[in-house]
Short mmCIF file of C-alpha atoms and ligand atoms in Angstrom, two decimals:
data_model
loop_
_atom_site.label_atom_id
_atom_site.label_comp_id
_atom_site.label_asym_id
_atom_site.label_seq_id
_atom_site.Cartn_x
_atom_site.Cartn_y
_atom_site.Cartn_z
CA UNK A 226 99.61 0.99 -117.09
CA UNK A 227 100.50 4.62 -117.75
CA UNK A 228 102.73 6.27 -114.71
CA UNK A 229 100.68 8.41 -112.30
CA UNK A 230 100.98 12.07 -112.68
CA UNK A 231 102.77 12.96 -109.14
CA UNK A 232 102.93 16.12 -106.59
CA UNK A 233 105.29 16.54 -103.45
CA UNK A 234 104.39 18.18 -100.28
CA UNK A 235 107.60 19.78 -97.98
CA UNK A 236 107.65 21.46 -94.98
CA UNK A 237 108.88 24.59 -94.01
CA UNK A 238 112.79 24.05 -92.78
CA UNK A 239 113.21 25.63 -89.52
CA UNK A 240 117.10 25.84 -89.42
CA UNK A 241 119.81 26.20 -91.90
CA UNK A 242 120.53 22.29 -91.87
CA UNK A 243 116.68 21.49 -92.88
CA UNK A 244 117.13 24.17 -95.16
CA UNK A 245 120.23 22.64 -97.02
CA UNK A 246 117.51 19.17 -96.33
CA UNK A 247 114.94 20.46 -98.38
CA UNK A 248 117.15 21.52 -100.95
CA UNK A 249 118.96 18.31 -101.20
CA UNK A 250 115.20 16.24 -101.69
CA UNK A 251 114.12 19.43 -103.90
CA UNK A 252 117.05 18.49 -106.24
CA UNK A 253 116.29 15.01 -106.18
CA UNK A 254 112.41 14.84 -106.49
CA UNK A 255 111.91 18.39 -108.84
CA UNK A 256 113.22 16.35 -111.95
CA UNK A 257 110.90 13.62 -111.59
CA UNK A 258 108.04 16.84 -113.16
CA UNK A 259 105.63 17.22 -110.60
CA UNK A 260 102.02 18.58 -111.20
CA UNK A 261 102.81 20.89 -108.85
CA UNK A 262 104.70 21.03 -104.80
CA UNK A 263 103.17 22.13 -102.10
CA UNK A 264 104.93 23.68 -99.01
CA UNK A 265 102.83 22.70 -95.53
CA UNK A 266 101.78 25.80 -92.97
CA UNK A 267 102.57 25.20 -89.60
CA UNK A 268 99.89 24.49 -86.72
CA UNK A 269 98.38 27.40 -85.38
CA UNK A 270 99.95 29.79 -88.56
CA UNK A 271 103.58 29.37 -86.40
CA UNK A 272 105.10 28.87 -89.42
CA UNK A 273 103.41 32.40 -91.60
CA UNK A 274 106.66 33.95 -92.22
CA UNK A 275 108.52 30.99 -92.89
CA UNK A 276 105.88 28.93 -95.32
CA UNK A 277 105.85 32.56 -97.36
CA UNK A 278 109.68 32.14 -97.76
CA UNK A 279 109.95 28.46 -98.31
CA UNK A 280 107.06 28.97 -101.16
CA UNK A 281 108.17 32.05 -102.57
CA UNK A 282 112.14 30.84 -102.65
CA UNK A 283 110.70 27.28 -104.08
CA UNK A 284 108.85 29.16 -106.89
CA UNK A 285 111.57 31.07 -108.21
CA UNK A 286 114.44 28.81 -107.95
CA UNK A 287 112.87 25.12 -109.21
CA UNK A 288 110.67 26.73 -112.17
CA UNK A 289 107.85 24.18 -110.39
CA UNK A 290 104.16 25.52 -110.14
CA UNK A 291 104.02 26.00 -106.05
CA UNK A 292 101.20 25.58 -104.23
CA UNK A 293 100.75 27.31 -100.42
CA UNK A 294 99.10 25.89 -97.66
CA UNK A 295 97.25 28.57 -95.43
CA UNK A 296 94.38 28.00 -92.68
CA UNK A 297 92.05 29.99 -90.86
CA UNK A 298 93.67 29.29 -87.58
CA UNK A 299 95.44 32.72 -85.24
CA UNK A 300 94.76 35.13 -88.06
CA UNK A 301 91.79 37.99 -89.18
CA UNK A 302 90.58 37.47 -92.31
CA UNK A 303 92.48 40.85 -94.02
CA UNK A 304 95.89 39.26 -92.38
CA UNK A 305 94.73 35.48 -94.05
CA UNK A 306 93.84 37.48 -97.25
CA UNK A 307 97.14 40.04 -97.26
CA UNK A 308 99.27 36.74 -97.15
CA UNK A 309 97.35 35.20 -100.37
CA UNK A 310 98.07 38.65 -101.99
CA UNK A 311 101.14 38.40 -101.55
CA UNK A 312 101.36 35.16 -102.88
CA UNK A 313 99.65 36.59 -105.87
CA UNK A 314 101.90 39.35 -106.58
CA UNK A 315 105.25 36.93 -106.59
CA UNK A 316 103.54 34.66 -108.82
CA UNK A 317 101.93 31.85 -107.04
CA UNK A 318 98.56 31.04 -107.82
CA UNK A 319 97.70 27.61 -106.51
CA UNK A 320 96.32 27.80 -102.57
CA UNK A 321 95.85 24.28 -100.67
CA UNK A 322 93.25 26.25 -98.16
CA UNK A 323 92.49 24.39 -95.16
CA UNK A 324 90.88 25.34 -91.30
CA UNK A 325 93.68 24.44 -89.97
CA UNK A 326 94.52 23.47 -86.44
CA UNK A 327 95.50 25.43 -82.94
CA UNK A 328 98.84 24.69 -81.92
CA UNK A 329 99.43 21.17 -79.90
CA UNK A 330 97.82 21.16 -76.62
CA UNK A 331 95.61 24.34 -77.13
CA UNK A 332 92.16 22.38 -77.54
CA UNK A 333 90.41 22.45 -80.86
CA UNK A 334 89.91 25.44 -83.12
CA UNK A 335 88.74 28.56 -82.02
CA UNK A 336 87.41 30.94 -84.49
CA UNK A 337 89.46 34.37 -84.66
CA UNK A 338 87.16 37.05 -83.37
CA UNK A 339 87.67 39.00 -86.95
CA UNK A 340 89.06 35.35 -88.73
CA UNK A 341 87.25 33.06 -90.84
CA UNK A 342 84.62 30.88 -89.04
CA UNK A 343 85.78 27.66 -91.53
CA UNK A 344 87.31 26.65 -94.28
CA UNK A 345 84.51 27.29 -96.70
CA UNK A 346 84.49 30.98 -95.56
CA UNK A 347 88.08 31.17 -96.76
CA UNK A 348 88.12 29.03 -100.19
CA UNK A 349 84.72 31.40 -100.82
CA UNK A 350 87.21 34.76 -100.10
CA UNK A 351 89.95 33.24 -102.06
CA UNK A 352 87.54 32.00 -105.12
CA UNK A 353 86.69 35.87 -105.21
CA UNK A 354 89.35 37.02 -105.68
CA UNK A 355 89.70 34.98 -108.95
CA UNK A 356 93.42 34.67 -108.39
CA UNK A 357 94.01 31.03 -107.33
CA UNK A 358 93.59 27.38 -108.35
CA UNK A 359 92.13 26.12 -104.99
CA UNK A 360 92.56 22.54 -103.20
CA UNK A 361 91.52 21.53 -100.19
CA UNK A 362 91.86 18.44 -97.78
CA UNK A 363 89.50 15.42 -97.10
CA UNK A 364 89.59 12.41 -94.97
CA UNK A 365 88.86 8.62 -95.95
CA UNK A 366 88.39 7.91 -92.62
CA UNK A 367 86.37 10.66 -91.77
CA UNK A 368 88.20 14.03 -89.89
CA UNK A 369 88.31 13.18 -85.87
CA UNK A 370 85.57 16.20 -85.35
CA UNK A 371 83.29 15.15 -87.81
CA UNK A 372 80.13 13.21 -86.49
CA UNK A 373 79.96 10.45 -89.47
CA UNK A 374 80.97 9.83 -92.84
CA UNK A 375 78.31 11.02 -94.73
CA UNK A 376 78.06 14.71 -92.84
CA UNK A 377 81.80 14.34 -93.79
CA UNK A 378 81.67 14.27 -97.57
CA UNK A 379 79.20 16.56 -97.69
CA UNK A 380 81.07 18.86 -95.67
CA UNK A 381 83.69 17.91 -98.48
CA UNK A 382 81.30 18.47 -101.13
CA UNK A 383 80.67 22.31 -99.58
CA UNK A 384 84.39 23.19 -99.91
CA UNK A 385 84.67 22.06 -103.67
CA UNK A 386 81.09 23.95 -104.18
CA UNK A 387 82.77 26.79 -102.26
CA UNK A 388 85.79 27.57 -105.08
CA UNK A 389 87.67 24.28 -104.96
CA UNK A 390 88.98 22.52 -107.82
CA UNK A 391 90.52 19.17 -106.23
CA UNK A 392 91.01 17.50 -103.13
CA UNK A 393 94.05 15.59 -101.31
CA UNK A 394 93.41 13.35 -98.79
CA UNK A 395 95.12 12.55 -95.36
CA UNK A 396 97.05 9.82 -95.99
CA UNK A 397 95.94 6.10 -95.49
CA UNK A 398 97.01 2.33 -95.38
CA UNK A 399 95.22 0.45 -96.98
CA UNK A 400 93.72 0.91 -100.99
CA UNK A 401 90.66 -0.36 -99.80
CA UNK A 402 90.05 2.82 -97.58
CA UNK A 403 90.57 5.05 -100.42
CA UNK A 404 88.26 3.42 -102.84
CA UNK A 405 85.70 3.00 -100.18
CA UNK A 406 85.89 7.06 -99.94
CA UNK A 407 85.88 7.84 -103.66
CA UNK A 408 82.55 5.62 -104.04
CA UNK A 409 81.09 7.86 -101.21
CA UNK A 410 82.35 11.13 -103.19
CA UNK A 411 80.37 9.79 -106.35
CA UNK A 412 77.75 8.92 -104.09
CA UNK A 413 77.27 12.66 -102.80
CA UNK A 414 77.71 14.39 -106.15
CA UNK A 415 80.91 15.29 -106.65
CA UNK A 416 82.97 15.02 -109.58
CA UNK A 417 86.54 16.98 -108.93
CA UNK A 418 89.43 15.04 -108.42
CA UNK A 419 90.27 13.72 -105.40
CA UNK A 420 93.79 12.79 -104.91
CA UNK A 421 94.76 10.14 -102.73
CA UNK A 422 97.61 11.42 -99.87
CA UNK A 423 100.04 9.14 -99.92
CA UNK A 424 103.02 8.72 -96.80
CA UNK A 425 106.20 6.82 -97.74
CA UNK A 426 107.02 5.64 -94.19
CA UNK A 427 110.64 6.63 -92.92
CA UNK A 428 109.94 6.37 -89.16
CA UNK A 429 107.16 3.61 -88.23
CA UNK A 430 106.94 5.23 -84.31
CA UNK A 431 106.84 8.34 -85.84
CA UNK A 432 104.40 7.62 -88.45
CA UNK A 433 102.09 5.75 -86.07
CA UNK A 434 101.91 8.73 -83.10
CA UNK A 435 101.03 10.60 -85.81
CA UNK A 436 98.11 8.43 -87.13
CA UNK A 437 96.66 8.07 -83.82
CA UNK A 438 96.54 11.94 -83.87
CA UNK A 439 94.59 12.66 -87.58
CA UNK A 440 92.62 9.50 -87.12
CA UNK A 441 94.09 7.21 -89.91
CA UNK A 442 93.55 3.13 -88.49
CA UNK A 443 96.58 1.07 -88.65
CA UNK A 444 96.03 -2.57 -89.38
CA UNK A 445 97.50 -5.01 -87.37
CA UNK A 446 99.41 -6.75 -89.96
CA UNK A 447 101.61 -3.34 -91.07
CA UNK A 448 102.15 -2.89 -87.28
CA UNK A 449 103.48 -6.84 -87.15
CA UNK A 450 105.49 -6.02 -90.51
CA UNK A 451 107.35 -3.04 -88.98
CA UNK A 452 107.80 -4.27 -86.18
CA UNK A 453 109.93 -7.50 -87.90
CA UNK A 454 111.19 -5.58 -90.16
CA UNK A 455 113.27 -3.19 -87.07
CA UNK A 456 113.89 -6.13 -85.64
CA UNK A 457 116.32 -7.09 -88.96
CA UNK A 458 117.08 -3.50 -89.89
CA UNK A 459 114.93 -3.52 -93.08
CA UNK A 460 112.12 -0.83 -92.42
CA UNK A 461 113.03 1.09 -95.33
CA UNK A 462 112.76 -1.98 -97.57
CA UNK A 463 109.49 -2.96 -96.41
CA UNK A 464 108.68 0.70 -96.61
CA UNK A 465 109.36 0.96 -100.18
CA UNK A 466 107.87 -2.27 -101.02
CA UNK A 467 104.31 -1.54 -99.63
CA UNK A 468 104.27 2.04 -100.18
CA UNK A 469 104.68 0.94 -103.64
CA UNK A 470 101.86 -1.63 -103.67
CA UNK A 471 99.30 0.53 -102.47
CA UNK A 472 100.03 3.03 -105.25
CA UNK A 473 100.09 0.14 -107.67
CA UNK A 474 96.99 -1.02 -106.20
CA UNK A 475 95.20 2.10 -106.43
CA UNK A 476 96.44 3.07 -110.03
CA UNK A 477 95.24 -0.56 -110.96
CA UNK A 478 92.12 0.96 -109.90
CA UNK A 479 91.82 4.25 -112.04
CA UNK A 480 93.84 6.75 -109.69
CA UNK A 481 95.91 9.16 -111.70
CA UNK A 482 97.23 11.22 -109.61
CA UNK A 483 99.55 10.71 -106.11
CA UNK A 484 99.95 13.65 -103.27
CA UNK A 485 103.39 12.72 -101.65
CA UNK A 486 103.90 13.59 -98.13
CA UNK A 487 107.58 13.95 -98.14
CA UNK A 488 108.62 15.23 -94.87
CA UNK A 489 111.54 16.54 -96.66
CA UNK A 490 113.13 13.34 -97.39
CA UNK A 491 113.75 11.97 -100.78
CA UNK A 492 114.73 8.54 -100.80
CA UNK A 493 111.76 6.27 -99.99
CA UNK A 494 109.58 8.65 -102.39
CA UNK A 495 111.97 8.35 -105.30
CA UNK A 496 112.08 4.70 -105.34
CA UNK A 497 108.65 4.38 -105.02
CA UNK A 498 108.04 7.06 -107.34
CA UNK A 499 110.54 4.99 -109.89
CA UNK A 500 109.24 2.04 -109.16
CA UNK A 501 106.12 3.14 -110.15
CA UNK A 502 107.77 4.38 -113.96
CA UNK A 503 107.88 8.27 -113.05
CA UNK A 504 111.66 8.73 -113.68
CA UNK A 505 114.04 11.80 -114.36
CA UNK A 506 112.67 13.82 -117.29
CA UNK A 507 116.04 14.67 -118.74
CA UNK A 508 116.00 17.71 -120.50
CA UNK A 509 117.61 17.85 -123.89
CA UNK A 510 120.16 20.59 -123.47
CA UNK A 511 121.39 18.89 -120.62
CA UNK A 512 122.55 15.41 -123.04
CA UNK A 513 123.23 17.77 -126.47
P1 FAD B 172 87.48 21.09 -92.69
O1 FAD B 172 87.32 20.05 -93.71
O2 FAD B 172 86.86 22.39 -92.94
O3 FAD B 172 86.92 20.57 -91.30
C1 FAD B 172 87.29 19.29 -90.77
C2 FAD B 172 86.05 18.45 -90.51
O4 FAD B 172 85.27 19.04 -89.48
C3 FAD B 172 85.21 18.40 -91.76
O5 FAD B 172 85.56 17.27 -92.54
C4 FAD B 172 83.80 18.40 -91.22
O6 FAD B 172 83.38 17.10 -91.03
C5 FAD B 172 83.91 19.11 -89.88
N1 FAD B 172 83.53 20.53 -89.96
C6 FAD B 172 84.34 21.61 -89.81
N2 FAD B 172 83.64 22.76 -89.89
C7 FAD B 172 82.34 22.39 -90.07
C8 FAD B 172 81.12 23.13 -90.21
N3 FAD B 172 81.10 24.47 -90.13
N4 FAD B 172 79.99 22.43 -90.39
C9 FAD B 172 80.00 21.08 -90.45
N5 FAD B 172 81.13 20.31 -90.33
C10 FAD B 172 82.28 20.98 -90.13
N6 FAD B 172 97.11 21.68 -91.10
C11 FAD B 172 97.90 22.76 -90.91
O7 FAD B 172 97.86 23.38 -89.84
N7 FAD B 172 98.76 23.18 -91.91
C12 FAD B 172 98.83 22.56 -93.11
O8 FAD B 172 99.62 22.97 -93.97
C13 FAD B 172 98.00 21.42 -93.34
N8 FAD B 172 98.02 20.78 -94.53
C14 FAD B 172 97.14 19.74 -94.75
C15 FAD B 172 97.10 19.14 -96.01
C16 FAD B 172 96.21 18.11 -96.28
C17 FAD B 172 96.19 17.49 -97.66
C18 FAD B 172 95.33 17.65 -95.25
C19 FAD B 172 94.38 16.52 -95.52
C20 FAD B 172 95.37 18.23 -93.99
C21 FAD B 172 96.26 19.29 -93.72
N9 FAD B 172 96.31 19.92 -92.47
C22 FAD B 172 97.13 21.00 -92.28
C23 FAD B 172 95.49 19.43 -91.36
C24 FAD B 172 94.16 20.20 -91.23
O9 FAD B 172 94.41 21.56 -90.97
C25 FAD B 172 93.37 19.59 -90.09
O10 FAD B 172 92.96 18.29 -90.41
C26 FAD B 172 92.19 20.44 -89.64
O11 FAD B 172 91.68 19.89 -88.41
C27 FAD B 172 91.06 20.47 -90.65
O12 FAD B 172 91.29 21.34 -91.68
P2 FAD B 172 90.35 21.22 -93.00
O13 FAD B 172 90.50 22.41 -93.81
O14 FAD B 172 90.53 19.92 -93.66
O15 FAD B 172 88.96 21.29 -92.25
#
C-alpha cells in the first residue's frame, strides 16, 4: 500500500506561547510534505486579523502551499471579499470557504444584512474571481441543521457545482461512516475528491464535548477504551493505535488523501502519520 498523500490543519495561536506552539508542530509536521496546511478561522470571524497573520506568516516562512479558512459569518460581502484579496496579493491561492458559525451561545447563523446568505454565495464570488483553488466542508453524519442525509449531499453537491474543487469532512470514528458517505457522494453525482477529516485524539473529554457539538456519534466501545485507557495513563497510546487503524482502514479502502486536525500539536499526528509510511522527506543539501 502506497502512503497517503497528507494535509495539516492549525489554528490561529492567540498568545505568544501558542505562537512558539505552532511553530514547534510546524517544524515537526512541515517536513513530512504536505499537499497543502490549512490555518482554521475563528467562530463568528473573531479570529480575521489573526487567521490573515498566521496564513500569511505560514506561507512565507515554511515554503508550504497555505490554504485560508474564511466564512460568511459577521462580515459584508466586500469585507469577506477584501480579505481573499488580500490573500491573493501575498500569494495564497487555496481558500477552504465555509458558512461558518456565530460565536458560542449566539444562536445559529444569521445572514449579514450586506453578507453572503451561504456558503455557495461565497465559493460562487470567490470562483469569479478566478484566483483560488476552492475546498469546502461536508459531514458524514450529516451537518446538525440539515434535515436528512440526502438534502445534505446535495447541498454538498451545490458547493462543488458552485467553484469547489474538493471537500474535507468533519472528522469521524469509525471507517464505516466515511465509506457509507462517499457511496452517497457517488450516489448524487459527484466526482471531486472528498477527503476524509481525520482527529488524532489528545484530550478524550475534550474531544467528546466537542463531538456532541458538530454532531459526530461516539461509539460506546471508544468511550469504554478511553475511559481504561485514563484509568492506566495510556490515552495517547490507544490514541495513536486507533487513529492509526482507521486511516489504515480507510486507505485499505481506496482513500488517498488524509485532512489532519492538528490542534497545534504534533506528536500523536506524527506517529500516526509515520506509522502510516509518510516520513521526513530529507532534502539532499541537508545530508551532502
Ligand atoms: P454549509 O455546508 O453551507 O451548511 C451546513 C449544512 O446546512 C449543509 O450541509 C446543509 O445541509 C444545510 N444548509 C445550509 N444552507 C443551506 C441552504 N441555503 N439550503 C439548504 N441547506 C442548507 N467553522 C469556522 O467558524 N471556522 C473554520 O475555520 C471552520 N473550518 C472548518 C473546516 C472543515 C473541514 C469543516 C468540516 C468545518 C469547519 N468549520 C469551521 C465549521 C463550519 O463553519 C460549520 O460546520 C458551519 O455550521 C457550516 O459551515 P459549512 O460551510 O460547512 O456550511
Amino acid at each position: 500500500m502506497t502512503a497517503p498523500r497528507i494535509s495539516f490543519e492549525f489554528f490561529p495561536p492567540q498568545s505568544l506561547e501558542a505562537s512558539f506552539r505552532l511553530w514547534d508542530t510546524v517544524q515537526v509536521l512541515a517536513p513530512m510534505g504536505p499537499r497543502f496546511i490549512s490555518v482554521t478561522y475563528g467562530a463568528g470571524g473573531t479570529t480575521r486579523d489573526l487567521t490573515h497573520e498566521a496564513v500569511t506568516t505560514l506561507h512565507k516562512t515554511t515554503g508550504l502551499p497555505v490554504a485560508a479558512h474564511l466564512t460568511c459569518v459577521n462580515a459584508t460581502r466586500e469585507e469577506t471579499l477584501n480579505i481573499a484579496n488580500s490573500y491573493a496579493e501575498a500569494g495564497i491561492n487555496q481558500i477552504v470557504a465555509l458558512r461558518g458559525d456565530p460565536p458560542k451561545g449566539t444562536g445559529g447563523f444569521q445572514q449579514h444584512p450586506e453578507g453572503f446568505a451561504d456558503s455557495c454565495e461565497l465559493i460562487s464570488a470567490l470562483a469569479d474571481t478566478g484566483k483560488f483553488t476552492l475546498r469546502v466542508g461536508a459531514y458524514p453524519e450529516k451537518h446538525p441543521e440539515a434535515t436528512d442525509h440526502k438534502a445534505d449531499v446535495e447541498w454538498l453537491k451545490r458547493k462543488l457545482d458552485a467553484g469547489a474543487t474538493e471537500a474535507l469532512t468533519q472528522f469521524f470514528f469509525e471507517a464505516e461512516t466515511f465509506l457509507r458517505f462517499r457511496d452517497a457522494c457517488a450516489d448524487a453525482g459527484i466526482t471531486a475528491p472528498i477527503i476524509p477529516g481525520i482527529l488524532p485524539i489528545e484530550n478524550w473529554k475534550g474531544v467528546k464535548k466537542f463531538s456532541t457539538a458538530c454532531g459526530t456519534s461516539i461509539p460506546a466501545w471508544l468511550d469504554e477504551a478511553f475511559d481504561k485507557a485514563i484509568r492506566d495513563g495510556r490515552q495517547d497510546l490507544l490514541a495513536t493505535a486507533l487513529c492509526t487503524e482507521l486511516c489504515d482502514e480507510l486507505l485499505q479502502e481506496g482513500v488517498e488523501d488524509l485532512h489532519f486536525y492538528t490542534l497545534n500539536r504534533p506528536e500523536l499526528t506524527r506517529d500516526v502519520c509515520h506509522a502510516l509510511g509518510v516520513t521526513p522527506q530529507v532534502k539532499l543539501e541537508n545530508v551532502a
